[in-house]
Structure formats: structure tokens, C-alpha cells
mmCIF file of C-alpha atoms in Angstrom:
data_model
loop_
_atom_site.group_PDB
_atom_site.id
_atom_site.type_symbol
_atom_site.label_atom_id
_atom_site.label_comp_id
_atom_site.label_asym_id
_atom_site.label_seq_id
_atom_site.Cartn_x
_atom_site.Cartn_y
_atom_site.Cartn_z
ATOM 1 C CA MET B 1 -229.601 164.059 -98.486
ATOM 2 C CA LYS B 2 -225.958 164.374 -99.471
ATOM 3 C CA LEU B 3 -223.233 163.042 -97.166
ATOM 4 C CA LEU B 4 -219.523 163.923 -97.021
ATOM 5 C CA ILE B 5 -217.236 161.614 -95.005
ATOM 6 C CA VAL B 6 -214.061 163.123 -93.537
ATOM 7 C CA ASP B 7 -211.439 160.943 -91.836
ATOM 8 C CA ASP B 8 -207.753 160.284 -92.426
ATOM 9 C CA SER B 9 -208.351 156.543 -92.003
ATOM 10 C CA ASN B 10 -209.488 154.751 -95.160
ATOM 11 C CA VAL B 11 -210.916 151.901 -93.061
ATOM 12 C CA ILE B 12 -213.059 154.300 -91.035
ATOM 13 C CA ARG B 13 -214.243 156.153 -94.150
ATOM 14 C CA GLN B 14 -215.295 152.886 -95.760
ATOM 15 C CA ARG B 15 -217.018 151.731 -92.574
ATOM 16 C CA ILE B 16 -219.051 154.938 -92.323
ATOM 17 C CA ALA B 17 -219.878 154.679 -96.045
ATOM 18 C CA ARG B 18 -221.253 151.163 -95.547
ATOM 19 C CA LEU B 19 -223.248 152.163 -92.476
ATOM 20 C CA ALA B 20 -224.706 155.162 -94.304
ATOM 21 C CA GLY B 21 -226.775 152.656 -96.251
ATOM 22 C CA ASP B 22 -228.484 151.367 -93.103
ATOM 23 C CA ALA B 23 -232.222 150.964 -93.599
ATOM 24 C CA ARG B 24 -232.999 153.024 -90.482
ATOM 25 C CA LEU B 25 -231.457 156.125 -92.066
ATOM 26 C CA PRO B 26 -232.977 158.365 -94.702
ATOM 27 C CA ASN B 27 -231.483 157.973 -98.163
ATOM 28 C CA LEU B 28 -227.935 159.330 -97.948
ATOM 29 C CA GLU B 29 -225.984 159.913 -101.149
ATOM 30 C CA ILE B 30 -222.243 159.883 -100.489
ATOM 31 C CA VAL B 31 -220.847 162.808 -102.472
ATOM 32 C CA GLY B 32 -217.259 162.539 -101.296
ATOM 33 C CA GLN B 33 -214.708 161.122 -98.922
ATOM 34 C CA ALA B 34 -211.916 163.380 -97.644
ATOM 35 C CA ARG B 35 -208.638 162.419 -95.948
ATOM 36 C CA ASN B 36 -208.073 165.782 -94.277
ATOM 37 C CA GLY B 37 -209.707 169.119 -93.645
ATOM 38 C CA ALA B 38 -208.318 170.745 -96.765
ATOM 39 C CA GLU B 39 -209.816 168.070 -99.016
ATOM 40 C CA ALA B 40 -213.043 168.300 -97.050
ATOM 41 C CA LEU B 41 -213.348 172.047 -97.673
ATOM 42 C CA SER B 42 -212.788 171.584 -101.384
ATOM 43 C CA LEU B 43 -215.368 168.797 -101.600
ATOM 44 C CA PHE B 44 -217.814 170.745 -99.467
ATOM 45 C CA VAL B 45 -217.700 173.779 -101.763
ATOM 46 C CA ARG B 46 -218.125 171.561 -104.827
ATOM 47 C CA HIS B 47 -220.959 169.341 -103.571
ATOM 48 C CA ARG B 48 -222.629 171.279 -100.753
ATOM 49 C CA PRO B 49 -223.534 168.196 -98.692
ATOM 50 C CA ASP B 50 -226.299 168.339 -96.066
ATOM 51 C CA VAL B 51 -224.439 166.047 -93.661
ATOM 52 C CA VAL B 52 -220.749 165.720 -92.807
ATOM 53 C CA THR B 53 -219.042 163.169 -90.561
ATOM 54 C CA MET B 54 -215.880 164.861 -89.294
ATOM 55 C CA ASP B 55 -212.744 163.377 -87.747
ATOM 56 C CA LEU B 56 -210.691 165.794 -85.635
ATOM 57 C CA THR B 57 -207.061 164.683 -85.666
ATOM 58 C CA MET B 58 -206.029 164.887 -89.315
ATOM 59 C CA PRO B 59 -203.008 166.110 -91.283
ATOM 60 C CA GLU B 60 -202.939 169.480 -93.076
ATOM 61 C CA LEU B 61 -206.145 170.856 -91.566
ATOM 62 C CA GLY B 62 -207.716 169.434 -88.422
ATOM 63 C CA GLY B 63 -211.407 168.818 -87.865
ATOM 64 C CA VAL B 64 -212.122 171.686 -85.464
ATOM 65 C CA GLU B 65 -210.749 174.296 -87.870
ATOM 66 C CA CYS B 66 -212.423 172.578 -90.800
ATOM 67 C CA THR B 67 -215.774 172.580 -88.988
ATOM 68 C CA GLU B 68 -215.458 176.301 -88.328
ATOM 69 C CA GLN B 69 -214.683 177.032 -91.987
ATOM 70 C CA ILE B 70 -217.501 174.853 -93.318
ATOM 71 C CA VAL B 71 -220.042 176.435 -90.963
ATOM 72 C CA ALA B 72 -218.866 179.869 -92.132
ATOM 73 C CA ILE B 73 -219.886 178.799 -95.642
ATOM 74 C CA ASP B 74 -223.188 177.165 -94.662
ATOM 75 C CA ASP B 75 -224.481 177.265 -91.110
ATOM 76 C CA ASN B 76 -227.328 174.879 -91.959
ATOM 77 C CA VAL B 77 -224.955 171.960 -92.451
ATOM 78 C CA ASN B 78 -225.248 168.998 -90.062
ATOM 79 C CA ILE B 79 -221.768 168.066 -88.861
ATOM 80 C CA LEU B 80 -221.301 164.936 -86.748
ATOM 81 C CA VAL B 81 -217.845 164.794 -85.203
ATOM 82 C CA VAL B 82 -216.557 161.204 -85.084
ATOM 83 C CA SER B 83 -213.356 161.248 -83.063
ATOM 84 C CA ALA B 84 -211.274 159.315 -80.561
ATOM 85 C CA LEU B 85 -210.667 162.520 -78.601
ATOM 86 C CA SER B 86 -212.940 161.787 -75.688
ATOM 87 C CA ASP B 87 -212.351 164.718 -73.338
ATOM 88 C CA LYS B 88 -215.261 167.037 -72.688
ATOM 89 C CA SER B 89 -213.432 170.216 -73.664
ATOM 90 C CA THR B 90 -212.769 168.938 -77.178
ATOM 91 C CA ALA B 91 -216.413 168.039 -77.673
ATOM 92 C CA ILE B 92 -217.531 171.407 -76.340
ATOM 93 C CA THR B 93 -215.081 173.210 -78.615
ATOM 94 C CA ALA B 94 -216.322 171.301 -81.670
ATOM 95 C CA LEU B 95 -219.940 172.056 -80.773
ATOM 96 C CA LYS B 96 -219.136 175.750 -80.279
ATOM 97 C CA LYS B 97 -217.589 175.820 -83.752
ATOM 98 C CA GLY B 98 -220.842 174.565 -85.214
ATOM 99 C CA ALA B 99 -220.847 170.773 -85.015
ATOM 100 C CA ARG B 100 -224.259 169.348 -84.090
ATOM 101 C CA GLY B 101 -223.243 165.976 -82.716
ATOM 102 C CA PHE B 102 -220.277 164.123 -81.279
ATOM 103 C CA LEU B 103 -219.554 160.380 -81.423
ATOM 104 C CA TYR B 104 -216.529 158.779 -79.786
ATOM 105 C CA LYS B 105 -214.376 156.147 -81.443
ATOM 106 C CA PRO B 106 -214.485 153.216 -81.231
ATOM 107 C CA PHE B 107 -218.152 153.230 -82.199
ATOM 108 C CA THR B 108 -220.564 150.415 -82.891
ATOM 109 C CA GLU B 109 -222.791 150.282 -85.959
ATOM 110 C CA ASP B 110 -225.868 151.111 -83.877
ATOM 111 C CA GLN B 111 -224.139 154.072 -82.225
ATOM 112 C CA LEU B 112 -223.292 155.664 -85.565
ATOM 113 C CA VAL B 113 -226.780 155.150 -86.954
ATOM 114 C CA GLU B 114 -228.369 156.545 -83.788
ATOM 115 C CA ALA B 115 -226.031 159.557 -83.757
ATOM 116 C CA LEU B 116 -226.945 160.372 -87.364
ATOM 117 C CA LEU B 117 -230.656 159.893 -86.680
ATOM 118 C CA GLU B 118 -230.520 162.230 -83.669
ATOM 119 C CA MET B 119 -228.825 164.937 -85.696
ATOM 120 C CA LEU B 120 -230.703 164.770 -88.975
ATOM 121 C CA PRO B 121 -233.886 166.773 -89.511
ATOM 122 C CA THR B 122 -237.009 164.633 -89.344
ATOM 123 C CA MET Y 1 -190.695 165.880 -65.416
ATOM 124 C CA SER Y 2 -192.630 163.081 -63.759
ATOM 125 C CA ASP Y 3 -193.731 159.586 -64.553
ATOM 126 C CA LEU Y 4 -197.302 158.486 -64.987
ATOM 127 C CA ASN Y 5 -198.790 156.877 -61.920
ATOM 128 C CA GLU Y 6 -200.666 153.597 -61.658
ATOM 129 C CA THR Y 7 -204.056 155.237 -62.159
ATOM 130 C CA GLU Y 8 -202.856 156.957 -65.309
ATOM 131 C CA ILE Y 9 -201.466 153.734 -66.767
ATOM 132 C CA LYS Y 10 -204.830 152.135 -66.071
ATOM 133 C CA VAL Y 11 -206.384 154.737 -68.388
ATOM 134 C CA PHE Y 12 -204.603 153.060 -71.292
ATOM 135 C CA ILE Y 13 -205.548 149.576 -70.111
ATOM 136 C CA ASP Y 14 -209.191 150.690 -69.961
ATOM 137 C CA ALA Y 15 -208.907 152.142 -73.470
ATOM 138 C CA VAL Y 16 -207.661 148.791 -74.812
ATOM 139 C CA THR Y 17 -210.442 146.914 -73.034
ATOM 140 C CA ASN Y 18 -213.075 149.295 -74.355
ATOM 141 C CA TYR Y 19 -211.733 149.112 -77.921
ATOM 142 C CA PHE Y 20 -212.068 145.355 -78.234
ATOM 143 C CA ASN Y 21 -215.370 145.206 -76.369
ATOM 144 C CA GLN Y 22 -216.918 147.866 -78.567
ATOM 145 C CA LEU Y 23 -215.631 146.712 -81.916
ATOM 146 C CA THR Y 24 -215.628 142.953 -81.570
ATOM 147 C CA GLN Y 25 -217.791 142.147 -78.545
ATOM 148 C CA GLU Y 26 -214.957 139.767 -77.738
ATOM 149 C CA PRO Y 27 -212.986 140.923 -74.711
ATOM 150 C CA ALA Y 28 -209.242 141.295 -74.804
ATOM 151 C CA ASN Y 29 -207.164 139.997 -71.952
ATOM 152 C CA VAL Y 30 -204.886 142.751 -70.717
ATOM 153 C CA ARG Y 31 -201.957 141.368 -68.803
ATOM 154 C CA GLY Y 32 -201.147 144.446 -66.761
ATOM 155 C CA ALA Y 33 -198.341 146.887 -67.313
ATOM 156 C CA PHE Y 34 -194.712 146.382 -66.551
ATOM 157 C CA LEU Y 35 -191.698 148.604 -66.762
ATOM 158 C CA ASP Y 36 -189.333 147.788 -69.573
ATOM 159 C CA ASP Y 37 -186.227 147.954 -67.407
ATOM 160 C CA ASN Y 38 -183.876 147.085 -70.212
ATOM 161 C CA GLY Y 39 -185.310 149.653 -72.626
ATOM 162 C CA GLY Y 40 -186.349 148.761 -76.144
ATOM 163 C CA THR Y 41 -187.125 145.143 -75.401
ATOM 164 C CA ALA Y 42 -190.901 145.391 -75.746
ATOM 165 C CA PRO Y 43 -192.226 142.816 -78.225
ATOM 166 C CA VAL Y 44 -192.521 144.007 -81.817
ATOM 167 C CA PHE Y 45 -194.961 142.346 -84.236
ATOM 168 C CA ASP Y 46 -195.709 142.658 -87.972
ATOM 169 C CA TYR Y 47 -197.186 146.170 -87.901
ATOM 170 C CA SER Y 48 -196.775 149.115 -85.567
ATOM 171 C CA GLY Y 49 -198.644 152.388 -85.140
ATOM 172 C CA GLN Y 50 -197.401 155.322 -83.135
ATOM 173 C CA ILE Y 51 -198.831 158.568 -81.785
ATOM 174 C CA ALA Y 52 -196.547 161.387 -80.655
ATOM 175 C CA VAL Y 53 -197.660 163.278 -77.561
ATOM 176 C CA SER Y 54 -196.958 166.944 -76.862
ATOM 177 C CA GLY Y 55 -198.337 169.830 -74.828
ATOM 178 C CA GLN Y 56 -197.989 169.171 -71.095
ATOM 179 C CA PHE Y 57 -196.675 165.702 -71.942
ATOM 180 C CA ARG Y 58 -193.880 164.391 -74.089
ATOM 181 C CA GLY Y 59 -193.280 161.023 -75.682
ATOM 182 C CA THR Y 60 -195.009 158.367 -77.735
ATOM 183 C CA ILE Y 61 -197.750 155.739 -77.543
ATOM 184 C CA THR Y 62 -197.010 152.723 -79.736
ATOM 185 C CA VAL Y 63 -199.112 149.702 -80.626
ATOM 186 C CA SER Y 64 -197.634 146.644 -82.331
ATOM 187 C CA ALA Y 65 -199.673 143.662 -83.534
ATOM 188 C CA PRO Y 66 -199.322 140.605 -85.761
ATOM 189 C CA ARG Y 67 -200.741 140.638 -89.290
ATOM 190 C CA ALA Y 68 -203.280 137.895 -88.534
ATOM 191 C CA MET Y 69 -204.724 139.833 -85.607
ATOM 192 C CA ILE Y 70 -205.195 142.984 -87.676
ATOM 193 C CA ARG Y 71 -206.843 140.933 -90.422
ATOM 194 C CA HIS Y 72 -209.239 139.587 -87.834
ATOM 195 C CA LEU Y 73 -209.987 143.137 -86.681
ATOM 196 C CA LEU Y 74 -210.746 144.134 -90.280
ATOM 197 C CA LEU Y 75 -213.179 141.244 -90.525
ATOM 198 C CA ALA Y 76 -214.842 142.430 -87.325
ATOM 199 C CA LEU Y 77 -215.271 145.791 -89.052
ATOM 200 C CA ASN Y 78 -216.812 144.047 -92.095
ATOM 201 C CA GLU Y 79 -213.880 145.256 -94.174
ATOM 202 C CA SER Y 80 -212.944 142.807 -96.920
ATOM 203 C CA ASP Y 81 -209.966 144.799 -98.263
ATOM 204 C CA GLN Y 82 -207.048 143.279 -96.373
ATOM 205 C CA SER Y 83 -204.335 145.070 -98.341
ATOM 206 C CA ASP Y 84 -201.081 146.134 -96.755
ATOM 207 C CA ALA Y 85 -202.330 149.731 -96.815
ATOM 208 C CA ASN Y 86 -205.461 148.824 -94.864
ATOM 209 C CA LEU Y 87 -203.495 146.749 -92.351
ATOM 210 C CA ARG Y 88 -201.259 149.752 -91.679
ATOM 211 C CA ASP Y 89 -204.263 152.041 -91.590
ATOM 212 C CA THR Y 90 -205.896 149.840 -88.957
ATOM 213 C CA ILE Y 91 -202.904 149.707 -86.631
ATOM 214 C CA GLY Y 92 -202.565 153.489 -86.961
ATOM 215 C CA GLU Y 93 -206.240 153.979 -86.169
ATOM 216 C CA LEU Y 94 -205.904 151.669 -83.163
ATOM 217 C CA ALA Y 95 -203.030 153.780 -81.808
ATOM 218 C CA ASN Y 96 -205.018 156.943 -82.506
ATOM 219 C CA THR Y 97 -208.088 155.608 -80.727
ATOM 220 C CA LEU Y 98 -206.196 154.491 -77.622
ATOM 221 C CA ALA Y 99 -204.359 157.820 -77.363
ATOM 222 C CA GLY Y 100 -207.509 159.819 -78.064
ATOM 223 C CA ASN Y 101 -209.527 157.915 -75.487
ATOM 224 C CA ALA Y 102 -206.830 158.621 -72.900
ATOM 225 C CA ARG Y 103 -207.681 162.312 -73.214
ATOM 226 C CA LYS Y 104 -210.852 161.600 -71.249
ATOM 227 C CA HIS Y 105 -208.502 161.451 -68.283
ATOM 228 C CA PHE Y 106 -205.652 163.757 -69.339
ATOM 229 C CA GLY Y 107 -207.716 166.410 -71.139
ATOM 230 C CA GLY Y 108 -206.620 168.788 -73.845
ATOM 231 C CA GLU Y 109 -203.259 169.367 -72.192
ATOM 232 C CA MET Y 110 -202.166 166.126 -73.831
ATOM 233 C CA GLU Y 111 -202.003 166.897 -77.536
ATOM 234 C CA ILE Y 112 -201.729 163.975 -79.909
ATOM 235 C CA SER Y 113 -200.366 163.713 -83.434
ATOM 236 C CA VAL Y 114 -201.739 161.890 -86.433
ATOM 237 C CA PRO Y 115 -200.494 158.275 -86.450
ATOM 238 C CA ARG Y 116 -197.282 157.040 -88.025
ATOM 239 C CA THR Y 117 -197.205 153.424 -89.088
ATOM 240 C CA ALA Y 118 -194.588 150.897 -90.128
ATOM 241 C CA ALA Y 119 -194.128 147.259 -90.986
ATOM 242 C CA GLY Y 120 -192.308 145.804 -87.995
ATOM 243 C CA ALA Y 121 -190.681 148.169 -85.535
ATOM 244 C CA ILE Y 122 -191.209 151.892 -85.622
ATOM 245 C CA GLY Y 123 -188.646 154.446 -84.584
ATOM 246 C CA GLY Y 124 -189.839 156.902 -82.019
ATOM 247 C CA SER Y 125 -188.994 159.814 -79.849
ATOM 248 C CA GLY Y 126 -190.068 158.321 -76.568
ATOM 249 C CA SER Y 127 -188.688 160.016 -73.544
ATOM 250 C CA ARG Y 128 -188.526 157.467 -70.766
ATOM 251 C CA LYS Y 129 -185.639 155.124 -70.246
ATOM 252 C CA ARG Y 130 -188.121 152.596 -68.904
ATOM 253 C CA PRO Y 131 -191.410 152.755 -70.826
ATOM 254 C CA TYR Y 132 -194.535 150.965 -69.648
ATOM 255 C CA VAL Y 133 -195.361 147.870 -71.662
ATOM 256 C CA ILE Y 134 -198.921 146.553 -71.693
ATOM 257 C CA MET Y 135 -199.352 143.114 -73.241
ATOM 258 C CA VAL Y 136 -202.739 142.374 -74.790
ATOM 259 C CA SER Y 137 -204.232 139.002 -75.754
ATOM 260 C CA TRP Y 138 -207.206 138.836 -78.104
ATOM 261 C CA LYS Y 139 -208.403 135.538 -79.542
ATOM 262 C CA THR Y 140 -205.145 133.611 -79.942
ATOM 263 C CA TYR Y 141 -203.052 136.702 -80.691
ATOM 264 C CA SER Y 142 -200.710 138.832 -78.637
ATOM 265 C CA ALA Y 143 -200.071 142.536 -79.177
ATOM 266 C CA SER Y 144 -198.139 145.177 -77.277
ATOM 267 C CA LEU Y 145 -198.907 148.718 -76.197
ATOM 268 C CA VAL Y 146 -195.916 150.787 -75.144
ATOM 269 C CA VAL Y 147 -196.665 153.953 -73.200
ATOM 270 C CA ASP Y 148 -193.504 156.012 -73.264
ATOM 271 C CA ILE Y 149 -194.600 159.420 -72.037
ATOM 272 C CA GLU Y 150 -193.860 161.743 -69.180
ATOM 273 C CA ARG Y 151 -195.499 164.822 -67.795
ATOM 274 C CA LEU Y 152 -193.648 168.122 -68.120
ATOM 275 C CA GLU Y 153 -193.657 170.262 -64.975
#
């Protein structure tokens, strides 16, 4: 499966990239890392990933809008929102736009792996 | 306009506690909040990250920490790249996480910006004359969290 990582923090992108290689997960090929929603859209169209980890608060184009636009292109995509915004209404909004999971920052390694496992098709 | 109350300040203290517990499994010691009566005298360390707040609130949330502490945080994240860019990235992400976690209490009426970062002090558009300063100890390091926001009525 192809994975696209979207976060304006380089440290978080690299952390997710490392954890994507966890032995508990299916083989995930990282096809791109985006710093904002606009980059994410461009990379999504080019690589058509199966899985996207999506930050919400980003410059240029935020994660909620980006999620909506990606789902409009491919509603089979598995989007896991990974965000510090921990209010219920934000999570509900992201899920209504088409995200399939929500993980709050700060997250542990196990929490990210479990969130991906819950969301991915078996 | 109105100040945050004690319960609302505790939201930020809880966010700090949760951050260090989750990421490092090594608790931080939060030394309560105090009002910076003199204005602008909160401790400033090597790197600062700031989130601007808007919506039903106005002001800034600023974290400042020493270089060695941020390097230690990077190690806790298994990140070997300890470049200046990654140190700034980490302090910005810390500010973003604390502000974002606070929305569990304040909800979507508190909109937050992407982080700004700086080496040393960071200029801001805080609104209070007497911001709340929360001092944090983790390992042997000290850091500061300045909550300089008010609720619009």
C-alpha cells in the first residue's frame, strides 16, 4: 500500500515515516511527504496513495479542506487525521469530510500503529 | 473582554503534563502559573515557538526552551537530526500541540494559527498586560509557557 504523509512539521513527518516501517503494519511504501494541503493535493494526484496521514493546522491549505478535496478525487482513500486539535467538533468535522480515523498529538508509537491498523483494510 | 480563570489556566498545565508523559514517559514538573505583573519579564530561552489565537479569543501562547532540552526531546522522538531547523520545528510543534490540546476545553471558538518560531525571544501580539507564566521543569531543564490570551465578549 502507498502512504502519503502530510504535516507542516518535518520532525513529525519523519517520525511517522519511521513508524510506517513497524513490523505490525502491512508493507507501506511512502510515496511522498507534504508540508501543507496544497502540496498534499499535488502529490495525491501524482501518486494516488491508499493511505494518508493528515495534519489539520497547516499553512496555505488546511487539513480539513484538503481532506474534502482528496476524498472528492477518490473516496476509497484511507485518511488518518493526526492533529493536536483535540476538541470533538473538529474530529467530527474531519470525519464528515471523509477522514476515517483521528489520532491526537502527542501520540506514542503504539498509538500511531494501532490507529493505522484499525483504519486499514484487512 | 475577560481573563481566563484558574480552571482554564489548568487546561494548559494539563496539556504540558500530558505532552511529556506521552512522548517521554518522564513526567515534567509544572510549577504552577503566576501572573507576570511587570509584563515581559517571563524567562526566555534559546528557542521560542508561538501560536496566535483568534475567534472568540485573542492573544498568543508562547513556549520557550533551552537548546539542550529540545535536543533531548528530539532524542526521545528517535530523531537524530539535531539541526537548527529541527530544533525550531520542535519548539513550534510543542507550542502547536499545547494550543491544540487546549481546544478540548475551549472548543472550536478558539482558532489557532500555524506556529511561528525564533531563536531567543519572539515578538508577539499578546493582549494582556499581565500574562500567565507557567514554568516547567523536565530532567534538569527549565522552560516557560506564557499564556497571553483573553476572551472576547
